[in-house]
PDB file of C-alpha atoms in Angstrom:
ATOM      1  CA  UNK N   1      36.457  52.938 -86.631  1.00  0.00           C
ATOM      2  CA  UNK N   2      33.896  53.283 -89.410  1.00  0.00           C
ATOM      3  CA  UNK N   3      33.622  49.681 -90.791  1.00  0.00           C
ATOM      4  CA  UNK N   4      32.931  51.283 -93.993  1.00  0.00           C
ATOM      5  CA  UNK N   5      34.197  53.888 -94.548  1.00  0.00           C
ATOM      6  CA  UNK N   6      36.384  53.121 -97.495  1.00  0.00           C
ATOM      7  CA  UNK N   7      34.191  51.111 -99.256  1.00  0.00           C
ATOM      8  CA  UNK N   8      34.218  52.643-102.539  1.00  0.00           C
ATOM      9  CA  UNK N   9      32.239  51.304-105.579  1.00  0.00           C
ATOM     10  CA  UNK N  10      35.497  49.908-107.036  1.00  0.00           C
ATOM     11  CA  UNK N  11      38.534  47.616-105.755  1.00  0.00           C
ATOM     12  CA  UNK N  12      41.816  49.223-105.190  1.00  0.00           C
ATOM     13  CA  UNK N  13      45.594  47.750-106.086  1.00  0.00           C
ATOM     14  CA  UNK N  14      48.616  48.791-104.739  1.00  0.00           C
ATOM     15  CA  UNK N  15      51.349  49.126-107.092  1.00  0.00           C
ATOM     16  CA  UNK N  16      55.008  48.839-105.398  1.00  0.00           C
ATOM     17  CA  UNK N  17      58.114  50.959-106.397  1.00  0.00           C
ATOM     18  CA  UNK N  18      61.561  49.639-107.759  1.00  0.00           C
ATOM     19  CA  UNK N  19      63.620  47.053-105.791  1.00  0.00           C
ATOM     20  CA  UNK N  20      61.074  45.784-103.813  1.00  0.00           C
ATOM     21  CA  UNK N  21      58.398  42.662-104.210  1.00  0.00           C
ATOM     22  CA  UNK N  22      54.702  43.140-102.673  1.00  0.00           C
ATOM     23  CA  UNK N  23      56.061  41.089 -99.734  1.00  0.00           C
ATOM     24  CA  UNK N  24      55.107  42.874 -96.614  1.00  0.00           C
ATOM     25  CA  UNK N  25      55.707  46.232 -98.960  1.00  0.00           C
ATOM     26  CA  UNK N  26      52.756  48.093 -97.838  1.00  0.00           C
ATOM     27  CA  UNK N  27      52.946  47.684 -94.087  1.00  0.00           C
ATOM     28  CA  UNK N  28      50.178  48.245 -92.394  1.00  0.00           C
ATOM     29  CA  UNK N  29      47.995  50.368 -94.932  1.00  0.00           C
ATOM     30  CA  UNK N  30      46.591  46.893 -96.955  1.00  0.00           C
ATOM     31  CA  UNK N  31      44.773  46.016 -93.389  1.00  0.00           C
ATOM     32  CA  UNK N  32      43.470  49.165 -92.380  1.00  0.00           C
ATOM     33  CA  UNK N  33      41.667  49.834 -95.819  1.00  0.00           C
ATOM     34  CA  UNK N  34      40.379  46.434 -95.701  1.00  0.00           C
ATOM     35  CA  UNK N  35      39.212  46.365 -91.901  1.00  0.00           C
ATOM     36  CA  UNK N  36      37.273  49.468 -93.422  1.00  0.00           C
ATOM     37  CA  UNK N  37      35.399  47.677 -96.274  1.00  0.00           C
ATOM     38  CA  UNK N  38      37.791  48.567 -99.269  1.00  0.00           C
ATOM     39  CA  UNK N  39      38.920  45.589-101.458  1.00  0.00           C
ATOM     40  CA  UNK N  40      42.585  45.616-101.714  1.00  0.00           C
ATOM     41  CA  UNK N  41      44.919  43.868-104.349  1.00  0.00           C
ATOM     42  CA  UNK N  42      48.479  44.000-105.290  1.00  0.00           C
ATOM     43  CA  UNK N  43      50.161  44.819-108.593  1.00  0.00           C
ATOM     44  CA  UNK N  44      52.487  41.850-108.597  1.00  0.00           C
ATOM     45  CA  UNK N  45      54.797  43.438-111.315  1.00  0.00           C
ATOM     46  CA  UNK N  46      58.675  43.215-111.282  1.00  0.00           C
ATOM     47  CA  UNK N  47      60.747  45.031-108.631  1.00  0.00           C
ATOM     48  CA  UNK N  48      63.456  46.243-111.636  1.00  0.00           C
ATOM     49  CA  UNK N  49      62.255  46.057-114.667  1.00  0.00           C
ATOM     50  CA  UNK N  50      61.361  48.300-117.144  1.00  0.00           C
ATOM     51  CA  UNK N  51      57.941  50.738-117.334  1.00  0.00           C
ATOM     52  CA  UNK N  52      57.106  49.129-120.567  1.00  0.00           C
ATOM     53  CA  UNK N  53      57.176  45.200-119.125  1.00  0.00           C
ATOM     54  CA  UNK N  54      56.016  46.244-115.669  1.00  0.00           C
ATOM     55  CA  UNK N  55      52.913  48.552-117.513  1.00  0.00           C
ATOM     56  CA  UNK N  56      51.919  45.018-119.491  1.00  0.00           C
ATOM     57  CA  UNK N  57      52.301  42.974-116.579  1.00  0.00           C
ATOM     58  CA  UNK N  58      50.241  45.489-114.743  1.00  0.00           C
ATOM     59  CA  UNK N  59      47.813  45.743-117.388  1.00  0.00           C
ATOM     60  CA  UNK N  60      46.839  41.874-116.963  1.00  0.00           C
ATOM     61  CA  UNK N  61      46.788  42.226-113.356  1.00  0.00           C
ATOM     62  CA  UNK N  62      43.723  44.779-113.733  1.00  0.00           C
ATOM     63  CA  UNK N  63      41.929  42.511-116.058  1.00  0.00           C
ATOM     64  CA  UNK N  64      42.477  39.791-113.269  1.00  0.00           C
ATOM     65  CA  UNK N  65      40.888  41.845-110.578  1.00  0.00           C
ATOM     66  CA  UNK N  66      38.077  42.725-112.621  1.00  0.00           C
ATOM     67  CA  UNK N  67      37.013  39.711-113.520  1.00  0.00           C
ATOM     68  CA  UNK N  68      37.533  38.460-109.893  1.00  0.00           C
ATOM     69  CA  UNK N  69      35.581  40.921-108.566  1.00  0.00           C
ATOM     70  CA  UNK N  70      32.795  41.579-111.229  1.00  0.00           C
ATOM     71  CA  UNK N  71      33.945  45.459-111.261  1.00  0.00           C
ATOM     72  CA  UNK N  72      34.047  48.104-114.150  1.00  0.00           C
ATOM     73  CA  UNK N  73      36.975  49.570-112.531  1.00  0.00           C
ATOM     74  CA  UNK N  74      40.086  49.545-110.366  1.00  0.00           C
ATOM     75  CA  UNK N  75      41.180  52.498-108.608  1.00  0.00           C
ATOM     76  CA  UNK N  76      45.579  52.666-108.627  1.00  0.00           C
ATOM     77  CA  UNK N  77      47.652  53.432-105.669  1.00  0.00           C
ATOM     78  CA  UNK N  78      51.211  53.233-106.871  1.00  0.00           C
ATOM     79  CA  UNK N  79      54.520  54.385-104.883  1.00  0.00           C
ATOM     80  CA  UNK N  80      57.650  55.906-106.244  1.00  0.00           C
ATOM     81  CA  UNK N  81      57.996  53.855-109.798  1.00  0.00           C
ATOM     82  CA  UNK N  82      55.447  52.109-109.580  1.00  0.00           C
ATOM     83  CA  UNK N  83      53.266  55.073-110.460  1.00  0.00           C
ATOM     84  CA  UNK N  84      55.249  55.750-113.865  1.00  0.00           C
ATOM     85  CA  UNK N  85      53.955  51.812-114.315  1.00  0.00           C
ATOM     86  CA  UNK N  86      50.809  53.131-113.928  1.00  0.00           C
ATOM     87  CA  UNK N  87      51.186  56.108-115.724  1.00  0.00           C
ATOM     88  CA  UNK N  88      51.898  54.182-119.300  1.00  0.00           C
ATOM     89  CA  UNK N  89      49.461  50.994-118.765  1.00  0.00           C
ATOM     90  CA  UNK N  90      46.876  53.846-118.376  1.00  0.00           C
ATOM     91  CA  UNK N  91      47.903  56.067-121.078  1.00  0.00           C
ATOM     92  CA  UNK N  92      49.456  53.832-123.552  1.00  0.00           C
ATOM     93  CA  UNK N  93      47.806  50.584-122.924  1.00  0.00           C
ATOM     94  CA  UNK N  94      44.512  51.666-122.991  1.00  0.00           C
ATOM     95  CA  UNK N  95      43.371  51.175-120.199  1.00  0.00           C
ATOM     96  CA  UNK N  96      41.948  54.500-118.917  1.00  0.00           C
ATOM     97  CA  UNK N  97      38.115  52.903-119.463  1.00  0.00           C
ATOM     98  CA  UNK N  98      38.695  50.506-117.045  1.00  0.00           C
ATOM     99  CA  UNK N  99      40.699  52.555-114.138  1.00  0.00           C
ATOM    100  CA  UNK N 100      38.783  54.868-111.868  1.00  0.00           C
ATOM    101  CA  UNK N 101      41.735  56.658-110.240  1.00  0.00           C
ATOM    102  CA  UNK N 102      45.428  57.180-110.250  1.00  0.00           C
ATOM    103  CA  UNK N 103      47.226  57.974-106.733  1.00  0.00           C
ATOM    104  CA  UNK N 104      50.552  58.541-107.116  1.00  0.00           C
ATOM    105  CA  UNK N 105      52.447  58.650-104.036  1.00  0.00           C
ATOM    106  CA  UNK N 106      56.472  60.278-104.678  1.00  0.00           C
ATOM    107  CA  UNK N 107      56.341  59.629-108.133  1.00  0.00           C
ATOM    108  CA  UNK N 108      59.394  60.447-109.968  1.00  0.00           C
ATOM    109  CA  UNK N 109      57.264  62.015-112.527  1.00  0.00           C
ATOM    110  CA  UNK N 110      59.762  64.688-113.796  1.00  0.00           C
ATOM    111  CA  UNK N 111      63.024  62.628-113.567  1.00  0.00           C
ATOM    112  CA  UNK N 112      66.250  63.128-111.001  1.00  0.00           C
ATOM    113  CA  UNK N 113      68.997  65.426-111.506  1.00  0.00           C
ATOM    114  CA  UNK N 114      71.066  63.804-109.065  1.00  0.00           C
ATOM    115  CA  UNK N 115      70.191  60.747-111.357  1.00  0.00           C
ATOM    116  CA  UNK N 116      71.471  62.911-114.298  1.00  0.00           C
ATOM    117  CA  UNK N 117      74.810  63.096-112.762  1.00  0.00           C
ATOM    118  CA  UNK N 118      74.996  59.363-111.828  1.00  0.00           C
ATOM    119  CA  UNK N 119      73.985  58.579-115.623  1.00  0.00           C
ATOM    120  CA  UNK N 120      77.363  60.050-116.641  1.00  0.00           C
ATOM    121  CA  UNK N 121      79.565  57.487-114.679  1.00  0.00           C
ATOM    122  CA  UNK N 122      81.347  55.142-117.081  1.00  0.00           C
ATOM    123  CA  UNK N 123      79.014  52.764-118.459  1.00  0.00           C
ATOM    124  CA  UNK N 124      81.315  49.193-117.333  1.00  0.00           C
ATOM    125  CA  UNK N 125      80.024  50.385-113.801  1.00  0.00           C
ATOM    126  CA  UNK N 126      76.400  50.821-114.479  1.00  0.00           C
ATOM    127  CA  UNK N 127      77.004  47.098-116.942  1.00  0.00           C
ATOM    128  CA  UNK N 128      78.598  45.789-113.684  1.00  0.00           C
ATOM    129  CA  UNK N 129      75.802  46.685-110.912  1.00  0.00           C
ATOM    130  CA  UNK N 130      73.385  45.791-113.518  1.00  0.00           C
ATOM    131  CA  UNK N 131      75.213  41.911-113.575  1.00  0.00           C
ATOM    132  CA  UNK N 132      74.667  41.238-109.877  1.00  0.00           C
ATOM    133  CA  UNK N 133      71.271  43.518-109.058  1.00  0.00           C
ATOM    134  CA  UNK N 134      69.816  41.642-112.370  1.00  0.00           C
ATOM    135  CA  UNK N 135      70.863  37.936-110.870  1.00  0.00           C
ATOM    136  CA  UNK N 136      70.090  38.787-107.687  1.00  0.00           C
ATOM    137  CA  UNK N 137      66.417  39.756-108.820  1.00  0.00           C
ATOM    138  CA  UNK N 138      65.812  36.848-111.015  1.00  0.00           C
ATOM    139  CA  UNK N 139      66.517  34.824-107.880  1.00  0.00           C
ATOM    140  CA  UNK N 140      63.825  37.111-105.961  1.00  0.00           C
ATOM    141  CA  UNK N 141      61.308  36.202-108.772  1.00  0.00           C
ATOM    142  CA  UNK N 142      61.465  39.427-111.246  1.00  0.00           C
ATOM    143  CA  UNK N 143      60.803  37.501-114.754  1.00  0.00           C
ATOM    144  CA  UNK N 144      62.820  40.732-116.717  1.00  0.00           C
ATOM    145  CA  UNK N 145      65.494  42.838-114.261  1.00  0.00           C
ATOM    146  CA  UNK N 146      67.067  45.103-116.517  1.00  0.00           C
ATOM    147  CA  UNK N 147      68.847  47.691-114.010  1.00  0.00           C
ATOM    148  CA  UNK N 148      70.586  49.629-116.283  1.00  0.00           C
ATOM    149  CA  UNK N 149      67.199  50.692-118.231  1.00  0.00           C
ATOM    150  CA  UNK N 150      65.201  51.439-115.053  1.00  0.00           C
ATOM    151  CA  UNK N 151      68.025  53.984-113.971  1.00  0.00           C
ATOM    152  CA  UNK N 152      67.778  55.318-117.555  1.00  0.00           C
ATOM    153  CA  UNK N 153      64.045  55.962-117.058  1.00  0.00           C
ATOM    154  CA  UNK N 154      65.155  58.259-113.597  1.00  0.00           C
ATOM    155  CA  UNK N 155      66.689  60.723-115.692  1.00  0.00           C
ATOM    156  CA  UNK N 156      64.959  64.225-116.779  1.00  0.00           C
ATOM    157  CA  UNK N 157      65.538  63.330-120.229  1.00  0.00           C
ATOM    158  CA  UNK N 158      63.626  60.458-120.080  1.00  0.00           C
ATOM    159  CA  UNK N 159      60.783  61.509-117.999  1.00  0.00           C
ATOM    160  CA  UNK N 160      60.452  64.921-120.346  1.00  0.00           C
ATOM    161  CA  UNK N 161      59.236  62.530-123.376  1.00  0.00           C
ATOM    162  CA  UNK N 162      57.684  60.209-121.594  1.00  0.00           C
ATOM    163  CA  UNK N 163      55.315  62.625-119.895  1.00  0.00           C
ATOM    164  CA  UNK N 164      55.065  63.938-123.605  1.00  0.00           C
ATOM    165  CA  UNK N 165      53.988  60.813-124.558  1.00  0.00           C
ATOM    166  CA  UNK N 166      51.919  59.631-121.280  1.00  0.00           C
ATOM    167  CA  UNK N 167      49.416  62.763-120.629  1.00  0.00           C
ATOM    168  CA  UNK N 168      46.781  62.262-118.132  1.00  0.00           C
ATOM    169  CA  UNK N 169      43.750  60.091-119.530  1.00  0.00           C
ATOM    170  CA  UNK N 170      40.099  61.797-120.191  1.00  0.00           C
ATOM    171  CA  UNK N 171      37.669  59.981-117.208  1.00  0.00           C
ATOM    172  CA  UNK N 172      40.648  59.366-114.956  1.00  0.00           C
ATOM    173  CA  UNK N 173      40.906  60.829-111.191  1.00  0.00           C
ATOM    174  CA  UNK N 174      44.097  62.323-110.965  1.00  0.00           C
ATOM    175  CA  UNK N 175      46.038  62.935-107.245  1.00  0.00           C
ATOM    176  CA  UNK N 176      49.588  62.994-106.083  1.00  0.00           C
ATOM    177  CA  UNK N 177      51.618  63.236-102.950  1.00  0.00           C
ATOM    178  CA  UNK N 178      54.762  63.868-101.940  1.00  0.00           C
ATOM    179  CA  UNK N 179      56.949  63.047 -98.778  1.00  0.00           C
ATOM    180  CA  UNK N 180      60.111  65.455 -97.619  1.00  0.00           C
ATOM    181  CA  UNK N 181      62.588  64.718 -94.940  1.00  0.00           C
ATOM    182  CA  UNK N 182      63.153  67.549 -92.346  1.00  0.00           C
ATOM    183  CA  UNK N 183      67.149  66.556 -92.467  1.00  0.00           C
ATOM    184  CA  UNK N 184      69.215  63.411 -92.862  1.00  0.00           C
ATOM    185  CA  UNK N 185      68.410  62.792 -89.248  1.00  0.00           C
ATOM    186  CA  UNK N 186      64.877  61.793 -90.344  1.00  0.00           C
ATOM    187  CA  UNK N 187      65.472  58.443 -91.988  1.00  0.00           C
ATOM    188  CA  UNK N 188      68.780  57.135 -90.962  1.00  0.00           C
ATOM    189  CA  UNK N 189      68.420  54.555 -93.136  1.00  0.00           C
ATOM    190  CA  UNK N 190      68.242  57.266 -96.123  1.00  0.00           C
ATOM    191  CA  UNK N 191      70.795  59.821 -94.601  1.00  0.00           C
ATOM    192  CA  UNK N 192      73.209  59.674 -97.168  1.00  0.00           C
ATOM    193  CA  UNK N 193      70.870  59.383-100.148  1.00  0.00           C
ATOM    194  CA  UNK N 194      68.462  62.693 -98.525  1.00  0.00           C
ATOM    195  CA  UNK N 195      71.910  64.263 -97.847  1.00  0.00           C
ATOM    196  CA  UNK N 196      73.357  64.189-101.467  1.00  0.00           C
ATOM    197  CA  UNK N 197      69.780  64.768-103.448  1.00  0.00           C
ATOM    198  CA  UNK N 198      69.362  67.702-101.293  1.00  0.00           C
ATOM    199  CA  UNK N 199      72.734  69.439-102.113  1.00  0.00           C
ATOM    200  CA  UNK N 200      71.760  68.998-106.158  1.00  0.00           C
ATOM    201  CA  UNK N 201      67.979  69.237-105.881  1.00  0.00           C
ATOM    202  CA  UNK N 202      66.807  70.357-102.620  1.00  0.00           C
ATOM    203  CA  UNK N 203      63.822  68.821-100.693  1.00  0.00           C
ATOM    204  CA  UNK N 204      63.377  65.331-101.085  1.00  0.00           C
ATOM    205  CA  UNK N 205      62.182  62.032 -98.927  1.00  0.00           C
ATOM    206  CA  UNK N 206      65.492  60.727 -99.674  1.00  0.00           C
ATOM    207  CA  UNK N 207      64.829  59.473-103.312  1.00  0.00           C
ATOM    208  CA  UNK N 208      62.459  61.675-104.889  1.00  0.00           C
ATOM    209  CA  UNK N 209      62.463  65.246-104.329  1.00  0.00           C
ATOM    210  CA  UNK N 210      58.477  66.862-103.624  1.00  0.00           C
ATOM    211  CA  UNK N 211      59.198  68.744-107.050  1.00  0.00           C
ATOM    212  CA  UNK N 212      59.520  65.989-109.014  1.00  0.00           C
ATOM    213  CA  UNK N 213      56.646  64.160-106.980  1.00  0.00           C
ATOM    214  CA  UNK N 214      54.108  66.779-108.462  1.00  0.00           C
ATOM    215  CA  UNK N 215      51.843  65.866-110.451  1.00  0.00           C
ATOM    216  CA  UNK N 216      48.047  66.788-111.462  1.00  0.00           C
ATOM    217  CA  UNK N 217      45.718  66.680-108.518  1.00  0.00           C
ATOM    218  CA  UNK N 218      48.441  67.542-106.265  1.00  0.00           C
ATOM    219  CA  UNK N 219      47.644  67.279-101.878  1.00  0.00           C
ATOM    220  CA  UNK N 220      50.811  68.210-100.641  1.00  0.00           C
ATOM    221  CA  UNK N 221      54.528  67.316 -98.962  1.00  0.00           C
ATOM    222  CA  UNK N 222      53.772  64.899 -95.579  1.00  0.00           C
ATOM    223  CA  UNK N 223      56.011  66.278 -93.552  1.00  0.00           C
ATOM    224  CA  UNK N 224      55.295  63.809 -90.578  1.00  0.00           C
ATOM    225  CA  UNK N 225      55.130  64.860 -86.574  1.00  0.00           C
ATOM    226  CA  UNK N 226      55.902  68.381 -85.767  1.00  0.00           C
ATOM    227  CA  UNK N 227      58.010  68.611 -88.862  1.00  0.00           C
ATOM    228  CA  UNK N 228      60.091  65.550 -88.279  1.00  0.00           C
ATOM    229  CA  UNK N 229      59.752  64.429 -91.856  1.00  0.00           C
ATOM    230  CA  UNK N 230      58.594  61.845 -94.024  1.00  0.00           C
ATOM    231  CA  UNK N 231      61.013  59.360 -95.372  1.00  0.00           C
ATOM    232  CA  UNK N 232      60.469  57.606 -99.332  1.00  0.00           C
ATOM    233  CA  UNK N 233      60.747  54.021 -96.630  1.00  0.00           C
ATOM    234  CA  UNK N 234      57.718  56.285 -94.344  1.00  0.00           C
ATOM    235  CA  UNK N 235      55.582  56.521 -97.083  1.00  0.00           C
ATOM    236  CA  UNK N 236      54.495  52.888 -97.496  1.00  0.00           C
ATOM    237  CA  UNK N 237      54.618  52.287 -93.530  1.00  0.00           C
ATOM    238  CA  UNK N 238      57.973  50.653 -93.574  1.00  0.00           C
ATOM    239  CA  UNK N 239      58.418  50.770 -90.101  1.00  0.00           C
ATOM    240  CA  UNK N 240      54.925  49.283 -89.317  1.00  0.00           C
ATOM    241  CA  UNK N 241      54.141  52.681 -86.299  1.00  0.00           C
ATOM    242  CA  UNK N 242      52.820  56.019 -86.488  1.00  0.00           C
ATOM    243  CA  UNK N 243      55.617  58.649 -86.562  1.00  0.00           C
ATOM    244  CA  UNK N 244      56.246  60.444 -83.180  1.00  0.00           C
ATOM    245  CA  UNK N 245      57.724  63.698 -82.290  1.00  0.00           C
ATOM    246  CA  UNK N 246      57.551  66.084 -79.594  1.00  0.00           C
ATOM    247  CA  UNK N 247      54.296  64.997 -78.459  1.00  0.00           C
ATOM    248  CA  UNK N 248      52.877  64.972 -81.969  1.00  0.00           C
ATOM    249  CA  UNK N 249      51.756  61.831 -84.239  1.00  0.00           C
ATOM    250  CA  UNK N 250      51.809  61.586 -88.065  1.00  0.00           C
ATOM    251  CA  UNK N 251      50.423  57.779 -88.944  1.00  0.00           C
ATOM    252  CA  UNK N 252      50.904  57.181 -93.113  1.00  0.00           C
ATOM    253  CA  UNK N 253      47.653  54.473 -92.778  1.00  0.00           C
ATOM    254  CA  UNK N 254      45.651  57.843 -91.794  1.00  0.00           C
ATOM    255  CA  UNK N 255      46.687  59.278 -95.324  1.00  0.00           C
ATOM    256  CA  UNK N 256      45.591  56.233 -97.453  1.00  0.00           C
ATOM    257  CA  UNK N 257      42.260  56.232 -95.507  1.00  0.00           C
ATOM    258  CA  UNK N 258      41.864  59.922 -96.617  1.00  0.00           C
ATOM    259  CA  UNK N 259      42.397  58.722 -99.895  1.00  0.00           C
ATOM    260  CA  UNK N 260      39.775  55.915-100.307  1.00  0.00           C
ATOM    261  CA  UNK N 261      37.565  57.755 -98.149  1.00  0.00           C
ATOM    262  CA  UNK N 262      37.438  60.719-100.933  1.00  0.00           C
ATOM    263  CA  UNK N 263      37.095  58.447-103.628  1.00  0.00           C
ATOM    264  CA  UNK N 264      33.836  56.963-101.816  1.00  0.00           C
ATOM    265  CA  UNK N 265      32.685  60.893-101.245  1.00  0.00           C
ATOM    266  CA  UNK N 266      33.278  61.607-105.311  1.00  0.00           C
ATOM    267  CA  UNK N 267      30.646  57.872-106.221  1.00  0.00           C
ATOM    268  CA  UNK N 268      33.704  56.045-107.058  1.00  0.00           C
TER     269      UNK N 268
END
């Protein structure tokens, strides 16, 4: 192990996707970059509220780390929503002077079909879900939960104007990725969610499919050991252990190495 190896010029921060906290989100990928001389924050934003309040939040957080750390810039890592977060602090915050990079790791960047359909159930159901996922949240620590417009901001609709209104910023690295699942056997945990996306959108990691996931700068599907497949929960090194199939090893940390190690090869 190169104890330097991702020690690029400026600090990274690692922006977590809906329903989660930073708690423990990131597995093992925080450690690794750090044990290889990156400097590694998190975004600290709400786990369900909206891209506008998460994108201010988000925006403070950078100013935080930069005066912390003396830096011009941060470069972004950001998982599933987090990276539409990202997205608008960068392009309608302005804050692309002080940002580096933008990784965007299964991104729902052009929306969800299958979230289409679900937008169409009666709205007392989506008012109901939003009652207990918004409590529920507060309790966790979110400051603004507001379910019912985060599932709004999954549909193609929304994502068409936003990207209208969100293009990439001048000066900004641009580079997405996107996980698929080889079948619902990959994730068992995501079965039923891989399962249904796939029969009304086709290849997905069991939330976002590896169409909507691309984005400018785009590296490719993970598709894990041997083909096994690369769960939205793989991604971020949920289950702490490099994938393992037929004799073959796929470890997520390896991926986000790549990634800071390229940024160090580009100056950055």
């Amino acid at each position: 192990m190169n104890s330097l190896e991702c020690a690029t010029r400026y600090p990274f921060i690692l922006v977590h996707g809906t329903g989660f906290r930073d708690w423990g989100y990131w597995g093992r990928i925080p450690k690794a970059l750090e044990e290889r001389g990156a400097r590694v924050f998190f975004g600290g934003q709400d786990g369900w509220a909206t891209v506008e309040h998460n994108g201010e939040v988000l925006k403070a957080r950078v100013e935080e780390v930069l005066a912390e750390t003396g830096c011009e810039k941060v470069h972004l890592i950001a998982h599933s929503k987090g990276g539409l977060d990202v997205r608008y602090m960068v392009s309608s915050l302005g804050m692309a002077p002080k940002v580096a990079s933008v990784s965007l790791v299964s991104v729902p960047n052009h929306g969800s079909r299958t979230m289409d359909a679900l937008a169409r159930l009666p709205r007392w159901a989506f008012r109901l879900a939003g009652f207990f996922v918004n409590l529920w949240y507060r309790l966790l620590g979110d400051k603004h939960p507001d379910f019912c417009a985060v599932c709004t901001q999954f549909t193609t609709a929304w994502a068409e104007n936003f990207n209208r209104a969100n293009p990439d910023a001048e000066g900004v690295v641009y580079r997405s990725y996107a996980g698929a699942m080889r079948s619902w056997r990959s994730d068992l945990f995501m079965w039923w969610q891989n399962h249904i996306i796939g029969l009304v959108e086709g290849e997905n990691d069991g939330l976002v499919t590896a169409a909507s996931a691309r984005w400018t700068g785009f590296q490719g599907v993970w598709r894990g050991a041997d083909g096994r497949g690369v769960s939205h929960m793989d991604e971020v090194d949920f289950r702490r252990r490099p994938l393992r199939r037929h004799g073959e090893v796929f470890d997520v940390v390896d991926e986000y190495i790549r990634m800071a190690v390229q940024l160090k090869e580009l100056g950055l």
